[in-house]
Structure formats: structure tokens, C-alpha cells
Amino acid sequence: MLQHLITQDDNLRMVPTDRNELTSAVGHLHEELRALPEETDPGRTRVLARWIGIGQMCLGHHDEARMFLRQSLDLAEAGGNTRAVVATGLNLGDAHRYAGDVQTADALYRSALNTARSRHPELVDFALQHTGKHLMERGDHAEARTLLQEALRLRIAKGNTELVESTQDALVRVELLLGEAPSEWSRRWTGWLQACTTVRAPARWAGDFPVLRDAVRELTTHQRVSPRHLRDQSFPVELIAAMAEEAEKAVTADGYLHNGKWNAAVGDAANRFAAQADLAAVVARSTGLEVGQPHTGVYIGYEEGQFLDFHLDESGFGEANLILCLKRARVTGAPTVSTTVFINANGYLECDLGEGDCVVFDGALTPHGRTPLGAGESVTLISFGFRARDRALRTLTNPPSVPR
């Protein structure tokens, strides 16, 4: 009814696309509501009151918004329309949140989410989205991310691109608030790299991009660690199998799309592995860089057709990354297989990681990615981040500027 006149601002709040047009449209709805005969179906009154409330909320008229949305919610409840109760309850929660009434907003969101889960599963993603944004504004960033990740899974299953992008935008914002989004420097380098080359055509390095080669040479002179493909590390097979099982469950239950592949939080199996394997010693032996035990980790899952284009990690992940392959499926005799790939001073370096293999590198200063998975391929990995014991190595001095 008013959707075409509403967008989101940088804080993910609803605002007018054109204030004058929205004001005029809300005025017309007011006139229609006032002109309704007494015998009119209450459903029409409910719909008009709801959209007047949404429009007033977008215009910043919080008292009017709450009054009309409360009217609409009361009509939905009186008529036993639980689907409208969920949708309007979320809108009323937004109106209270925008007005600064956090406590009332929280109660409305929780009620709507509970009703959606029990009565209207098709609305759960909407309830999760609204509640997640509320929690993000309230400062409960970790819980917000959990709800938004669940919303993203549901929306991907729905196949609605617009809804998926909306939730991805919210996840980017909450990860920024958690300190996990890429720095501006990393983001600009990643954008430049992806404009010059791609994991889908590694042969392009050979002669077409001398500017790319020169830029990467300058970048890699600052590396704390050069890529090292490590085989035969003799990690306990039962621990790797336990992580592979945990990763599969985590991706299924709580995984979220990030840069074209699935990510999920690590759990007890990964923590047990890190405690027993002395990964800091593995990194030190293979690279010469003394690091502490891993301070962070994430499960990564790739399916057929997925890939990870060249990028730089943000510096908070650490001065050294270790990616360990937990599970690998491929078709025998396939002409190509997916690999972890790096750009270094001499060109492309591809690492075909089998189960139990790992690669150590400096993700903040080494362009890296994964080439596309072919038919029947899948890969499950875990990535650990390490901080250098020498604090001086944690800060880049005169980092190379992003090429123009």
C-alpha cells in the first residue's frame, strides 16, 4: 500500500523515499478511514490503521504511529487473525523502538516471534529480522547475530533475493558492531583485486595484469607469514572426524552465507582439537613466527558451484591463519578440482588440501580465495586465527596504498 514510498536508512530504519509523497499518501488513507461506513468489515479498518501507523512511523510521528498501530493490533486480536497479530505486533514494536521505548518494543517483538513459531512459520523470518535489529540497537550484538543468521537461512530457503539481501545487510552491520567486519583498507584492497582478477580464471595472471603483479609484490613485502602447504601433520584422526561432524551440524543449524560460502561458529570439538594439537607450535615450526594459541576460529563449508573470490581478511583475525581440511568429496577422474589459491609475488599458488592437510598464511596481506567447486564436490574446513607474540608485528607500518 505504501511500500513504494518507504526505504531504509544507514541505520536500517524505515524512512520515506519522498517525504512529501508519503505525507500525502498517509493523508489519503486518513480520509478513507474517516469515510468508512459504520457497517464496514473491521478488516478494512485494521488494514488502513496499520498502514497509517507505518507511514506515520516512517515520518517520525511516533505518538500517531503507536496509536494507529495499537488500534490495528487490537482489531486483529479481536478478530482472531493471528497472522495479522504477528505482522502488526512487529510494526508496533518498531514504532516503540523508534520512539526509544525499548522495554515495550522488546515485549512486542518476543510475543510476535513466539506466535510466529507456534502458529505461522511463514512469518518466522520476519519476526527474527525485526527482533534481531531491535537487539542490535539495544547492544545485544551476539544474540542479534544469532537471530539474523536464522532469518537468513529461512530466507535463502524461500528464494526471495530482496529478503535475503535485507538480512545480509543487517548481518554486515551487526558484524561491524562486533568488530568483525573488514577494515576500510582491507575492503578497498579487496575491491581492487576483484576488479582486476578472479579465482575463476587464474590463467589471467600470466600476461594481462602487470599492474596487479607489481601491486601484489608491494603488498606481500609486508607479510608476516608466506603461504605454506603443510601435509602429514599427524593430527589425531578422531579429532578431525569429530570436528567434521560438528561442522556439518553447525552449518545446517546455524550456518550463514558469507562471501559466497557457508560459515558457522566452532564448538566443543574444535576447542578440544585446539587444546590438544598445539597449533601455535605448528605455525612456529612452519613459518618461524611465534604466535599464541588460536584466539578465534570458524567452520567453512563449500558446496558444488560455490567459490571464494580473492580478498584480504581484516587484521583482527590475526597475523597468521591456519586452514585445516576436515572433509573432502570429489568425483574420481574430474578434469579439475577446487583448490585454495593465493596470489604471491611470483604468481598464483594453488593448494589442493586433502583431509588432514592445512595451509598457513597471512590472510590480512595475502590475496586468497577458493576456485569454484565442480559437480559432486564439497569441502569442509576450519580456519583458525593467531596473534603474533611480538606485539610490534601486529601493527602494519606504512601499509601499501590501494592502487588507483
mmCIF file of C-alpha atoms in Angstrom:
data_model
loop_
_atom_site.group_PDB
_atom_site.id
_atom_site.type_symbol
_atom_site.label_atom_id
_atom_site.label_comp_id
_atom_site.label_asym_id
_atom_site.label_seq_id
_atom_site.Cartn_x
_atom_site.Cartn_y
_atom_site.Cartn_z
ATOM 1 C CA MET A 1 0.000 0.000 0.000
ATOM 2 C CA LEU A 2 2.850 2.392 0.883
ATOM 3 C CA GLN A 3 5.787 0.076 0.218
ATOM 4 C CA HIS A 4 7.000 2.012 -2.816
ATOM 5 C CA LEU A 5 7.363 5.158 -0.687
ATOM 6 C CA ILE A 6 9.463 3.535 2.059
ATOM 7 C CA THR A 7 13.138 2.582 2.152
ATOM 8 C CA GLN A 8 15.815 2.016 4.819
ATOM 9 C CA ASP A 9 18.461 4.444 6.020
ATOM 10 C CA ASP A 10 22.038 3.603 7.014
ATOM 11 C CA ASN A 11 20.780 2.512 10.447
ATOM 12 C CA LEU A 12 18.338 0.062 8.812
ATOM 13 C CA ARG A 13 15.305 2.070 9.960
ATOM 14 C CA MET A 14 12.363 2.750 7.672
ATOM 15 C CA VAL A 15 12.307 6.244 6.165
ATOM 16 C CA PRO A 16 10.429 7.912 3.268
ATOM 17 C CA THR A 17 11.774 7.752 -0.265
ATOM 18 C CA ASP A 18 9.998 11.102 -0.721
ATOM 19 C CA ARG A 19 8.691 12.772 2.417
ATOM 20 C CA ASN A 20 6.087 14.912 0.664
ATOM 21 C CA GLU A 21 4.681 11.990 -1.302
ATOM 22 C CA LEU A 22 4.482 9.777 1.782
ATOM 23 C CA THR A 23 2.792 12.557 3.777
ATOM 24 C CA SER A 24 0.230 12.963 1.012
ATOM 25 C CA ALA A 25 -0.376 9.197 0.756
ATOM 26 C CA VAL A 26 -0.885 8.883 4.523
ATOM 27 C CA GLY A 27 -3.350 11.776 4.332
ATOM 28 C CA HIS A 28 -5.384 9.932 1.700
ATOM 29 C CA LEU A 29 -5.508 6.847 3.932
ATOM 30 C CA HIS A 30 -6.739 9.044 6.786
ATOM 31 C CA GLU A 31 -9.543 10.332 4.587
ATOM 32 C CA GLU A 32 -10.526 6.833 3.536
ATOM 33 C CA LEU A 33 -10.563 5.635 7.149
ATOM 34 C CA ARG A 34 -12.736 8.524 8.298
ATOM 35 C CA ALA A 35 -15.168 7.945 5.418
ATOM 36 C CA LEU A 36 -15.735 4.250 6.127
ATOM 37 C CA PRO A 37 -19.405 3.433 6.894
ATOM 38 C CA GLU A 38 -20.146 2.002 10.335
ATOM 39 C CA GLU A 39 -21.053 -1.382 8.884
ATOM 40 C CA THR A 40 -17.659 -1.730 7.142
ATOM 41 C CA ASP A 41 -15.773 -5.004 7.664
ATOM 42 C CA PRO A 42 -13.375 -4.424 10.601
ATOM 43 C CA GLY A 43 -10.660 -5.994 8.480
ATOM 44 C CA ARG A 44 -10.591 -2.944 6.236
ATOM 45 C CA THR A 45 -10.358 -0.637 9.219
ATOM 46 C CA ARG A 46 -7.498 -2.771 10.568
ATOM 47 C CA VAL A 47 -5.537 -2.597 7.307
ATOM 48 C CA LEU A 48 -5.954 1.156 6.927
ATOM 49 C CA ALA A 49 -4.998 1.809 10.553
ATOM 50 C CA ARG A 50 -1.919 -0.381 10.169
ATOM 51 C CA TRP A 51 -0.637 1.425 7.090
ATOM 52 C CA ILE A 52 -1.373 4.848 8.533
ATOM 53 C CA GLY A 53 0.665 3.804 11.570
ATOM 54 C CA ILE A 54 3.554 2.542 9.423
ATOM 55 C CA GLY A 55 3.558 5.745 7.377
ATOM 56 C CA GLN A 56 3.497 7.943 10.479
ATOM 57 C CA MET A 57 6.354 5.917 11.955
ATOM 58 C CA CYS A 58 8.465 6.489 8.835
ATOM 59 C CA LEU A 59 7.671 10.215 9.015
ATOM 60 C CA GLY A 60 8.821 10.335 12.646
ATOM 61 C CA HIS A 61 5.364 10.923 14.151
ATOM 62 C CA HIS A 62 5.773 8.348 16.908
ATOM 63 C CA ASP A 63 2.669 9.081 19.004
ATOM 64 C CA GLU A 64 0.358 8.870 15.997
ATOM 65 C CA ALA A 65 2.139 5.746 14.759
ATOM 66 C CA ARG A 66 1.693 3.934 18.064
ATOM 67 C CA MET A 67 -1.964 4.985 18.343
ATOM 68 C CA PHE A 68 -2.956 3.665 14.909
ATOM 69 C CA LEU A 69 -0.849 0.510 15.148
ATOM 70 C CA ARG A 70 -2.330 -0.283 18.557
ATOM 71 C CA GLN A 71 -5.804 0.151 17.049
ATOM 72 C CA SER A 72 -4.888 -2.203 14.223
ATOM 73 C CA LEU A 73 -3.393 -4.772 16.614
ATOM 74 C CA ASP A 74 -6.479 -4.692 18.856
ATOM 75 C CA LEU A 75 -8.707 -5.315 15.826
ATOM 76 C CA ALA A 76 -6.512 -8.234 14.716
ATOM 77 C CA GLU A 77 -6.681 -9.797 18.168
ATOM 78 C CA ALA A 78 -10.460 -9.262 18.432
ATOM 79 C CA GLY A 79 -10.987 -10.882 15.059
ATOM 80 C CA GLY A 80 -8.732 -13.860 15.833
ATOM 81 C CA ASN A 81 -6.438 -13.041 12.894
ATOM 82 C CA THR A 82 -3.176 -14.341 14.356
ATOM 83 C CA ARG A 83 -1.260 -13.724 11.135
ATOM 84 C CA ALA A 84 -2.164 -10.029 11.342
ATOM 85 C CA VAL A 85 -1.350 -10.086 15.068
ATOM 86 C CA VAL A 86 2.224 -11.128 14.252
ATOM 87 C CA ALA A 87 2.727 -8.617 11.433
ATOM 88 C CA THR A 88 1.153 -5.685 13.246
ATOM 89 C CA GLY A 89 2.860 -6.582 16.522
ATOM 90 C CA LEU A 90 6.205 -6.290 14.753
ATOM 91 C CA ASN A 91 5.214 -2.904 13.324
ATOM 92 C CA LEU A 92 4.114 -1.680 16.748
ATOM 93 C CA GLY A 93 7.404 -2.948 18.185
ATOM 94 C CA ASP A 94 9.226 -0.858 15.572
ATOM 95 C CA ALA A 95 7.168 2.199 16.483
ATOM 96 C CA HIS A 96 8.074 1.852 20.160
ATOM 97 C CA ARG A 97 11.726 1.174 19.286
ATOM 98 C CA TYR A 98 11.936 4.250 17.057
ATOM 99 C CA ALA A 99 10.423 6.302 19.893
ATOM 100 C CA GLY A 100 13.007 4.981 22.365
ATOM 101 C CA ASP A 101 10.636 2.744 24.363
ATOM 102 C CA VAL A 102 12.919 -0.284 24.407
ATOM 103 C CA GLN A 103 11.077 -2.270 27.080
ATOM 104 C CA THR A 104 7.695 -2.221 25.339
ATOM 105 C CA ALA A 105 9.346 -2.923 21.985
ATOM 106 C CA ASP A 106 11.101 -5.969 23.426
ATOM 107 C CA ALA A 107 7.847 -7.432 24.754
ATOM 108 C CA LEU A 108 6.083 -6.909 21.423
ATOM 109 C CA TYR A 109 8.892 -8.495 19.396
ATOM 110 C CA ARG A 110 9.142 -11.520 21.692
ATOM 111 C CA SER A 111 5.382 -12.065 21.604
ATOM 112 C CA ALA A 112 5.291 -11.821 17.810
ATOM 113 C CA LEU A 113 8.218 -14.224 17.444
ATOM 114 C CA ASN A 114 6.640 -16.778 19.795
ATOM 115 C CA THR A 115 3.315 -16.600 17.937
ATOM 116 C CA ALA A 116 5.037 -16.932 14.565
ATOM 117 C CA ARG A 117 6.976 -20.006 15.697
ATOM 118 C CA SER A 118 3.852 -21.710 17.048
ATOM 119 C CA ARG A 119 1.213 -20.612 14.528
ATOM 120 C CA HIS A 120 2.732 -19.068 11.388
ATOM 121 C CA PRO A 121 6.123 -20.495 10.363
ATOM 122 C CA GLU A 122 5.983 -18.481 7.140
ATOM 123 C CA LEU A 123 6.393 -15.315 9.256
ATOM 124 C CA VAL A 124 9.259 -16.501 11.467
ATOM 125 C CA ASP A 125 11.935 -14.903 9.266
ATOM 126 C CA PHE A 126 10.184 -11.523 9.503
ATOM 127 C CA ALA A 127 9.909 -11.792 13.292
ATOM 128 C CA LEU A 128 13.569 -12.793 13.535
ATOM 129 C CA GLN A 129 14.610 -9.875 11.317
ATOM 130 C CA HIS A 130 12.727 -7.257 13.341
ATOM 131 C CA THR A 131 13.801 -8.736 16.679
ATOM 132 C CA GLY A 132 17.406 -9.017 15.530
ATOM 133 C CA LYS A 133 17.550 -5.359 14.538
ATOM 134 C CA HIS A 134 15.999 -4.410 17.870
ATOM 135 C CA LEU A 135 18.651 -6.398 19.756
ATOM 136 C CA MET A 136 21.385 -4.865 17.617
ATOM 137 C CA GLU A 137 20.254 -1.354 18.546
ATOM 138 C CA ARG A 138 19.952 -2.378 22.200
ATOM 139 C CA GLY A 139 23.569 -3.579 22.199
ATOM 140 C CA ASP A 140 22.915 -7.340 22.363
ATOM 141 C CA HIS A 141 25.026 -7.895 19.260
ATOM 142 C CA ALA A 142 25.779 -11.603 19.701
ATOM 143 C CA GLU A 143 22.107 -12.559 20.176
ATOM 144 C CA ALA A 144 21.177 -10.265 17.300
ATOM 145 C CA ARG A 145 23.585 -12.090 15.018
ATOM 146 C CA THR A 146 22.174 -15.472 16.068
ATOM 147 C CA LEU A 147 18.617 -14.427 15.192
ATOM 148 C CA LEU A 148 19.656 -12.771 11.931
ATOM 149 C CA GLN A 149 21.602 -15.859 10.880
ATOM 150 C CA GLU A 150 18.470 -17.952 11.444
ATOM 151 C CA ALA A 151 16.446 -15.429 9.446
ATOM 152 C CA LEU A 152 18.975 -15.625 6.622
ATOM 153 C CA ARG A 153 18.720 -19.431 6.412
ATOM 154 C CA LEU A 154 14.931 -19.221 6.213
ATOM 155 C CA ARG A 155 15.026 -16.514 3.574
ATOM 156 C CA ILE A 156 17.529 -18.376 1.450
ATOM 157 C CA ALA A 157 15.149 -21.345 1.571
ATOM 158 C CA LYS A 158 12.320 -19.058 0.462
ATOM 159 C CA GLY A 159 14.405 -17.953 -2.508
ATOM 160 C CA ASN A 160 13.454 -14.278 -2.153
ATOM 161 C CA THR A 161 16.525 -12.295 -3.183
ATOM 162 C CA GLU A 162 15.262 -8.998 -1.799
ATOM 163 C CA LEU A 163 14.621 -10.502 1.640
ATOM 164 C CA VAL A 164 17.998 -12.269 1.620
ATOM 165 C CA GLU A 165 19.807 -9.018 0.805
ATOM 166 C CA SER A 166 17.950 -7.191 3.573
ATOM 167 C CA THR A 167 19.084 -9.723 6.162
ATOM 168 C CA GLN A 168 22.618 -9.786 4.787
ATOM 169 C CA ASP A 169 22.750 -6.003 5.199
ATOM 170 C CA ALA A 170 21.697 -6.387 8.828
ATOM 171 C CA LEU A 171 24.325 -9.089 9.406
ATOM 172 C CA VAL A 172 27.049 -6.890 7.921
ATOM 173 C CA ARG A 173 26.059 -4.125 10.324
ATOM 174 C CA VAL A 174 25.989 -6.360 13.399
ATOM 175 C CA GLU A 175 29.353 -7.876 12.482
ATOM 176 C CA LEU A 176 30.738 -4.357 12.165
ATOM 177 C CA LEU A 177 29.433 -3.603 15.664
ATOM 178 C CA LEU A 178 31.065 -6.821 16.878
ATOM 179 C CA GLY A 179 34.338 -5.670 15.369
ATOM 180 C CA GLU A 180 34.338 -8.440 12.776
ATOM 181 C CA ALA A 181 33.695 -6.537 9.565
ATOM 182 C CA PRO A 182 36.622 -5.819 7.249
ATOM 183 C CA SER A 183 38.508 -2.598 7.791
ATOM 184 C CA GLU A 184 38.169 0.092 5.155
ATOM 185 C CA TRP A 185 41.735 -0.582 3.967
ATOM 186 C CA SER A 186 41.064 -4.316 3.575
ATOM 187 C CA ARG A 187 37.744 -3.659 1.892
ATOM 188 C CA ARG A 188 39.262 -1.289 -0.660
ATOM 189 C CA TRP A 189 42.113 -3.690 -1.439
ATOM 190 C CA THR A 190 39.587 -6.498 -1.890
ATOM 191 C CA GLY A 191 37.507 -4.370 -4.245
ATOM 192 C CA TRP A 192 40.560 -3.508 -6.323
ATOM 193 C CA LEU A 193 41.729 -7.138 -6.504
ATOM 194 C CA GLN A 194 38.331 -8.384 -7.610
ATOM 195 C CA ALA A 195 38.176 -5.702 -10.292
ATOM 196 C CA CYS A 196 41.495 -6.970 -11.717
ATOM 197 C CA THR A 197 41.251 -10.739 -11.483
ATOM 198 C CA THR A 198 39.161 -13.649 -10.257
ATOM 199 C CA VAL A 199 39.603 -17.171 -8.920
ATOM 200 C CA ARG A 200 37.501 -18.360 -11.842
ATOM 201 C CA ALA A 201 40.239 -17.542 -14.392
ATOM 202 C CA PRO A 202 43.686 -17.916 -12.761
ATOM 203 C CA ALA A 203 45.440 -18.056 -16.129
ATOM 204 C CA ARG A 204 44.761 -14.322 -16.485
ATOM 205 C CA TRP A 205 47.707 -13.654 -14.169
ATOM 206 C CA ALA A 206 50.249 -14.695 -16.792
ATOM 207 C CA GLY A 207 50.494 -11.650 -19.028
ATOM 208 C CA ASP A 208 47.456 -9.468 -18.824
ATOM 209 C CA PHE A 209 47.947 -7.755 -15.486
ATOM 210 C CA PRO A 210 51.433 -6.363 -14.841
ATOM 211 C CA VAL A 211 49.902 -3.683 -12.608
ATOM 212 C CA LEU A 212 48.323 -6.415 -10.483
ATOM 213 C CA ARG A 213 51.638 -8.252 -10.201
ATOM 214 C CA ASP A 214 53.512 -5.125 -9.146
ATOM 215 C CA ALA A 215 50.851 -4.181 -6.594
ATOM 216 C CA VAL A 216 50.810 -7.644 -5.026
ATOM 217 C CA ARG A 217 54.609 -7.676 -4.815
ATOM 218 C CA GLU A 218 54.428 -4.455 -2.813
ATOM 219 C CA LEU A 219 51.677 -5.892 -0.624
ATOM 220 C CA THR A 220 53.433 -9.164 0.119
ATOM 221 C CA THR A 221 56.680 -7.482 1.208
ATOM 222 C CA HIS A 222 54.796 -6.687 4.439
ATOM 223 C CA GLN A 223 53.698 -10.297 5.066
ATOM 224 C CA ARG A 224 54.346 -11.777 8.477
ATOM 225 C CA VAL A 225 53.840 -15.275 7.007
ATOM 226 C CA SER A 226 54.181 -16.603 3.471
ATOM 227 C CA PRO A 227 51.750 -19.364 2.414
ATOM 228 C CA ARG A 228 52.888 -22.861 3.428
ATOM 229 C CA HIS A 229 51.039 -26.028 2.420
ATOM 230 C CA LEU A 230 51.517 -28.456 5.323
ATOM 231 C CA ARG A 231 50.996 -32.184 4.887
ATOM 232 C CA ASP A 232 51.417 -35.142 7.230
ATOM 233 C CA GLN A 233 50.896 -33.184 10.436
ATOM 234 C CA SER A 234 49.688 -36.349 12.196
ATOM 235 C CA PHE A 235 46.683 -34.682 13.739
ATOM 236 C CA PRO A 236 44.511 -37.259 15.576
ATOM 237 C CA VAL A 237 42.041 -38.583 13.008
ATOM 238 C CA GLU A 238 39.305 -38.993 15.620
ATOM 239 C CA LEU A 239 39.517 -35.276 16.481
ATOM 240 C CA ILE A 240 39.310 -34.281 12.818
ATOM 241 C CA ALA A 241 36.317 -36.588 12.342
ATOM 242 C CA ALA A 242 34.619 -35.064 15.397
ATOM 243 C CA MET A 243 35.157 -31.557 14.007
ATOM 244 C CA ALA A 244 33.830 -32.601 10.597
ATOM 245 C CA GLU A 245 30.658 -33.920 12.234
ATOM 246 C CA GLU A 246 30.311 -30.810 14.403
ATOM 247 C CA ALA A 247 30.887 -28.537 11.407
ATOM 248 C CA GLU A 248 28.189 -30.271 9.361
ATOM 249 C CA LYS A 249 25.659 -29.879 12.184
ATOM 250 C CA ALA A 250 26.674 -26.263 12.838
ATOM 251 C CA VAL A 251 26.365 -25.256 9.180
ATOM 252 C CA THR A 252 22.976 -26.967 8.920
ATOM 253 C CA ALA A 253 21.620 -25.463 12.132
ATOM 254 C CA ASP A 254 23.299 -22.075 12.346
ATOM 255 C CA GLY A 255 25.289 -21.555 9.160
ATOM 256 C CA TYR A 256 25.129 -18.266 7.310
ATOM 257 C CA LEU A 257 26.263 -17.249 3.859
ATOM 258 C CA HIS A 258 29.390 -15.119 3.887
ATOM 259 C CA ASN A 259 31.207 -14.153 0.679
ATOM 260 C CA GLY A 260 29.574 -16.995 -1.218
ATOM 261 C CA LYS A 261 30.266 -19.889 1.158
ATOM 262 C CA TRP A 262 28.833 -21.160 4.439
ATOM 263 C CA ASN A 263 30.264 -20.086 7.790
ATOM 264 C CA ALA A 264 29.354 -21.387 11.247
ATOM 265 C CA ALA A 265 30.632 -20.910 14.773
ATOM 266 C CA VAL A 266 33.006 -23.566 16.152
ATOM 267 C CA GLY A 267 32.054 -25.642 19.185
ATOM 268 C CA ASP A 268 33.378 -28.139 21.704
ATOM 269 C CA ALA A 269 35.019 -30.450 19.150
ATOM 270 C CA ALA A 270 37.079 -27.587 17.707
ATOM 271 C CA ASN A 271 38.028 -26.405 21.177
ATOM 272 C CA ARG A 272 39.185 -29.906 22.153
ATOM 273 C CA PHE A 273 41.246 -30.135 18.985
ATOM 274 C CA ALA A 274 42.898 -26.751 19.560
ATOM 275 C CA ALA A 275 43.696 -27.696 23.151
ATOM 276 C CA GLN A 276 45.393 -30.969 22.175
ATOM 277 C CA ALA A 277 47.083 -30.224 18.843
ATOM 278 C CA ASP A 278 49.395 -27.323 19.911
ATOM 279 C CA LEU A 279 48.642 -25.386 16.746
ATOM 280 C CA ALA A 280 50.875 -22.500 17.832
ATOM 281 C CA ALA A 281 53.862 -24.861 17.571
ATOM 282 C CA VAL A 282 52.726 -25.953 14.088
ATOM 283 C CA VAL A 283 52.643 -22.343 12.934
ATOM 284 C CA ALA A 284 56.014 -21.528 14.525
ATOM 285 C CA ARG A 285 57.764 -24.589 13.055
ATOM 286 C CA SER A 286 56.471 -23.973 9.555
ATOM 287 C CA THR A 287 56.813 -20.181 9.358
ATOM 288 C CA GLY A 288 59.240 -19.005 12.037
ATOM 289 C CA LEU A 289 56.561 -16.725 13.506
ATOM 290 C CA GLU A 290 55.979 -17.170 17.225
ATOM 291 C CA VAL A 291 52.243 -16.999 17.941
ATOM 292 C CA GLY A 292 49.897 -17.693 20.821
ATOM 293 C CA GLN A 293 47.305 -20.427 20.685
ATOM 294 C CA PRO A 294 44.411 -19.602 18.311
ATOM 295 C CA HIS A 295 42.192 -16.827 19.582
ATOM 296 C CA THR A 296 39.372 -17.382 17.077
ATOM 297 C CA GLY A 297 38.058 -19.952 14.640
ATOM 298 C CA VAL A 298 35.247 -20.554 12.189
ATOM 299 C CA TYR A 299 33.881 -23.527 10.265
ATOM 300 C CA ILE A 300 33.632 -23.089 6.496
ATOM 301 C CA GLY A 301 31.578 -25.191 4.110
ATOM 302 C CA TYR A 302 31.580 -25.137 0.308
ATOM 303 C CA GLU A 303 29.072 -26.844 -1.955
ATOM 304 C CA GLU A 304 29.017 -27.529 -5.674
ATOM 305 C CA GLY A 305 29.322 -24.281 -7.651
ATOM 306 C CA GLN A 306 30.470 -22.142 -4.728
ATOM 307 C CA PHE A 307 33.773 -20.282 -4.662
ATOM 308 C CA LEU A 308 35.548 -17.545 -2.725
ATOM 309 C CA ASP A 309 36.967 -14.729 -4.801
ATOM 310 C CA PHE A 310 40.254 -13.012 -3.979
ATOM 311 C CA HIS A 311 40.159 -10.855 -0.860
ATOM 312 C CA LEU A 312 42.122 -9.733 2.176
ATOM 313 C CA ASP A 313 40.987 -10.552 5.709
ATOM 314 C CA GLU A 314 40.630 -7.793 8.263
ATOM 315 C CA SER A 315 43.597 -7.565 10.618
ATOM 316 C CA GLY A 316 41.614 -8.615 13.700
ATOM 317 C CA PHE A 317 41.639 -12.264 12.572
ATOM 318 C CA GLY A 318 45.359 -12.378 13.301
ATOM 319 C CA GLU A 319 48.836 -12.262 11.826
ATOM 320 C CA ALA A 320 48.659 -15.942 10.870
ATOM 321 C CA ASN A 321 45.776 -18.066 9.602
ATOM 322 C CA LEU A 322 45.688 -21.844 9.552
ATOM 323 C CA ILE A 323 43.080 -23.529 7.381
ATOM 324 C CA LEU A 324 42.636 -27.252 8.026
ATOM 325 C CA CYS A 325 40.646 -29.513 5.700
ATOM 326 C CA LEU A 326 38.173 -31.641 7.667
ATOM 327 C CA LYS A 327 36.284 -33.379 4.869
ATOM 328 C CA ARG A 328 36.553 -33.521 1.111
ATOM 329 C CA ALA A 329 34.322 -35.088 -1.538
ATOM 330 C CA ARG A 330 35.252 -35.121 -5.220
ATOM 331 C CA VAL A 331 34.377 -37.084 -8.328
ATOM 332 C CA THR A 332 37.067 -39.525 -9.461
ATOM 333 C CA GLY A 333 38.523 -38.502 -12.803
ATOM 334 C CA ALA A 334 37.104 -34.970 -12.771
ATOM 335 C CA PRO A 335 39.133 -32.704 -15.097
ATOM 336 C CA THR A 336 39.575 -30.031 -12.408
ATOM 337 C CA VAL A 337 39.123 -29.787 -8.655
ATOM 338 C CA SER A 338 38.626 -26.814 -6.405
ATOM 339 C CA THR A 339 41.721 -25.521 -4.604
ATOM 340 C CA THR A 340 42.679 -22.899 -2.069
ATOM 341 C CA VAL A 341 44.529 -20.289 -4.106
ATOM 342 C CA PHE A 342 46.827 -17.365 -3.287
ATOM 343 C CA ILE A 343 48.405 -14.543 -5.237
ATOM 344 C CA ASN A 344 52.017 -14.006 -4.221
ATOM 345 C CA ALA A 345 54.940 -12.095 -5.666
ATOM 346 C CA ASN A 346 55.560 -14.731 -8.332
ATOM 347 C CA GLY A 347 52.023 -15.511 -9.429
ATOM 348 C CA TYR A 348 49.293 -17.892 -8.357
ATOM 349 C CA LEU A 349 49.849 -20.617 -5.768
ATOM 350 C CA GLU A 350 47.233 -23.381 -5.569
ATOM 351 C CA CYS A 351 46.902 -25.747 -2.599
ATOM 352 C CA ASP A 352 44.830 -28.893 -3.092
ATOM 353 C CA LEU A 353 44.015 -29.663 0.541
ATOM 354 C CA GLY A 354 43.106 -33.236 1.380
ATOM 355 C CA GLU A 355 41.588 -34.322 4.668
ATOM 356 C CA GLY A 356 44.076 -33.512 7.451
ATOM 357 C CA ASP A 357 46.109 -31.126 5.265
ATOM 358 C CA CYS A 358 46.422 -27.498 6.234
ATOM 359 C CA VAL A 359 47.834 -24.260 4.909
ATOM 360 C CA VAL A 360 49.319 -21.405 6.951
ATOM 361 C CA PHE A 361 49.371 -17.839 5.603
ATOM 362 C CA ASP A 362 48.917 -14.158 6.470
ATOM 363 C CA GLY A 363 45.312 -13.539 5.468
ATOM 364 C CA ALA A 364 45.486 -9.796 6.046
ATOM 365 C CA LEU A 365 48.285 -9.343 3.496
ATOM 366 C CA THR A 366 47.945 -12.306 1.120
ATOM 367 C CA PRO A 367 45.177 -12.217 -1.516
ATOM 368 C CA HIS A 368 43.462 -15.589 -1.228
ATOM 369 C CA GLY A 369 40.323 -17.454 -2.186
ATOM 370 C CA ARG A 370 38.983 -20.786 -3.464
ATOM 371 C CA THR A 371 38.352 -21.785 -7.057
ATOM 372 C CA PRO A 372 34.827 -22.976 -7.966
ATOM 373 C CA LEU A 373 33.692 -26.421 -6.885
ATOM 374 C CA GLY A 374 32.696 -28.742 -9.701
ATOM 375 C CA ALA A 375 29.943 -31.329 -9.938
ATOM 376 C CA GLY A 376 29.859 -33.608 -6.901
ATOM 377 C CA GLU A 377 32.447 -31.622 -4.949
ATOM 378 C CA SER A 378 32.153 -30.428 -1.371
ATOM 379 C CA VAL A 379 34.712 -29.153 1.117
ATOM 380 C CA THR A 380 34.551 -28.643 4.892
ATOM 381 C CA LEU A 381 37.285 -26.560 6.525
ATOM 382 C CA ILE A 382 38.119 -24.901 9.802
ATOM 383 C CA SER A 383 40.038 -21.628 9.892
ATOM 384 C CA PHE A 384 41.994 -20.581 12.990
ATOM 385 C CA GLY A 385 43.378 -17.095 13.666
ATOM 386 C CA PHE A 386 46.607 -16.479 15.604
ATOM 387 C CA ARG A 387 48.142 -13.338 17.110
ATOM 388 C CA ALA A 388 51.902 -12.777 16.932
ATOM 389 C CA ARG A 389 53.655 -12.872 20.321
ATOM 390 C CA ASP A 390 55.719 -9.874 19.211
ATOM 391 C CA ARG A 391 53.203 -7.050 19.511
ATOM 392 C CA ALA A 392 55.199 -4.913 17.085
ATOM 393 C CA LEU A 393 54.256 -7.351 14.317
ATOM 394 C CA ARG A 394 50.564 -6.797 14.976
ATOM 395 C CA THR A 395 50.630 -3.291 13.555
ATOM 396 C CA LEU A 396 51.269 -2.583 9.885
ATOM 397 C CA THR A 397 53.785 0.200 9.431
ATOM 398 C CA ASN A 398 53.224 2.239 6.266
ATOM 399 C CA PRO A 399 50.861 -0.295 4.660
ATOM 400 C CA PRO A 400 50.806 -0.089 0.871
ATOM 401 C CA SER A 401 48.153 2.172 -0.557
ATOM 402 C CA VAL A 402 45.383 0.676 -2.638
ATOM 403 C CA PRO A 403 46.247 1.162 -6.336
ATOM 404 C CA ARG A 404 44.113 3.586 -8.315
#
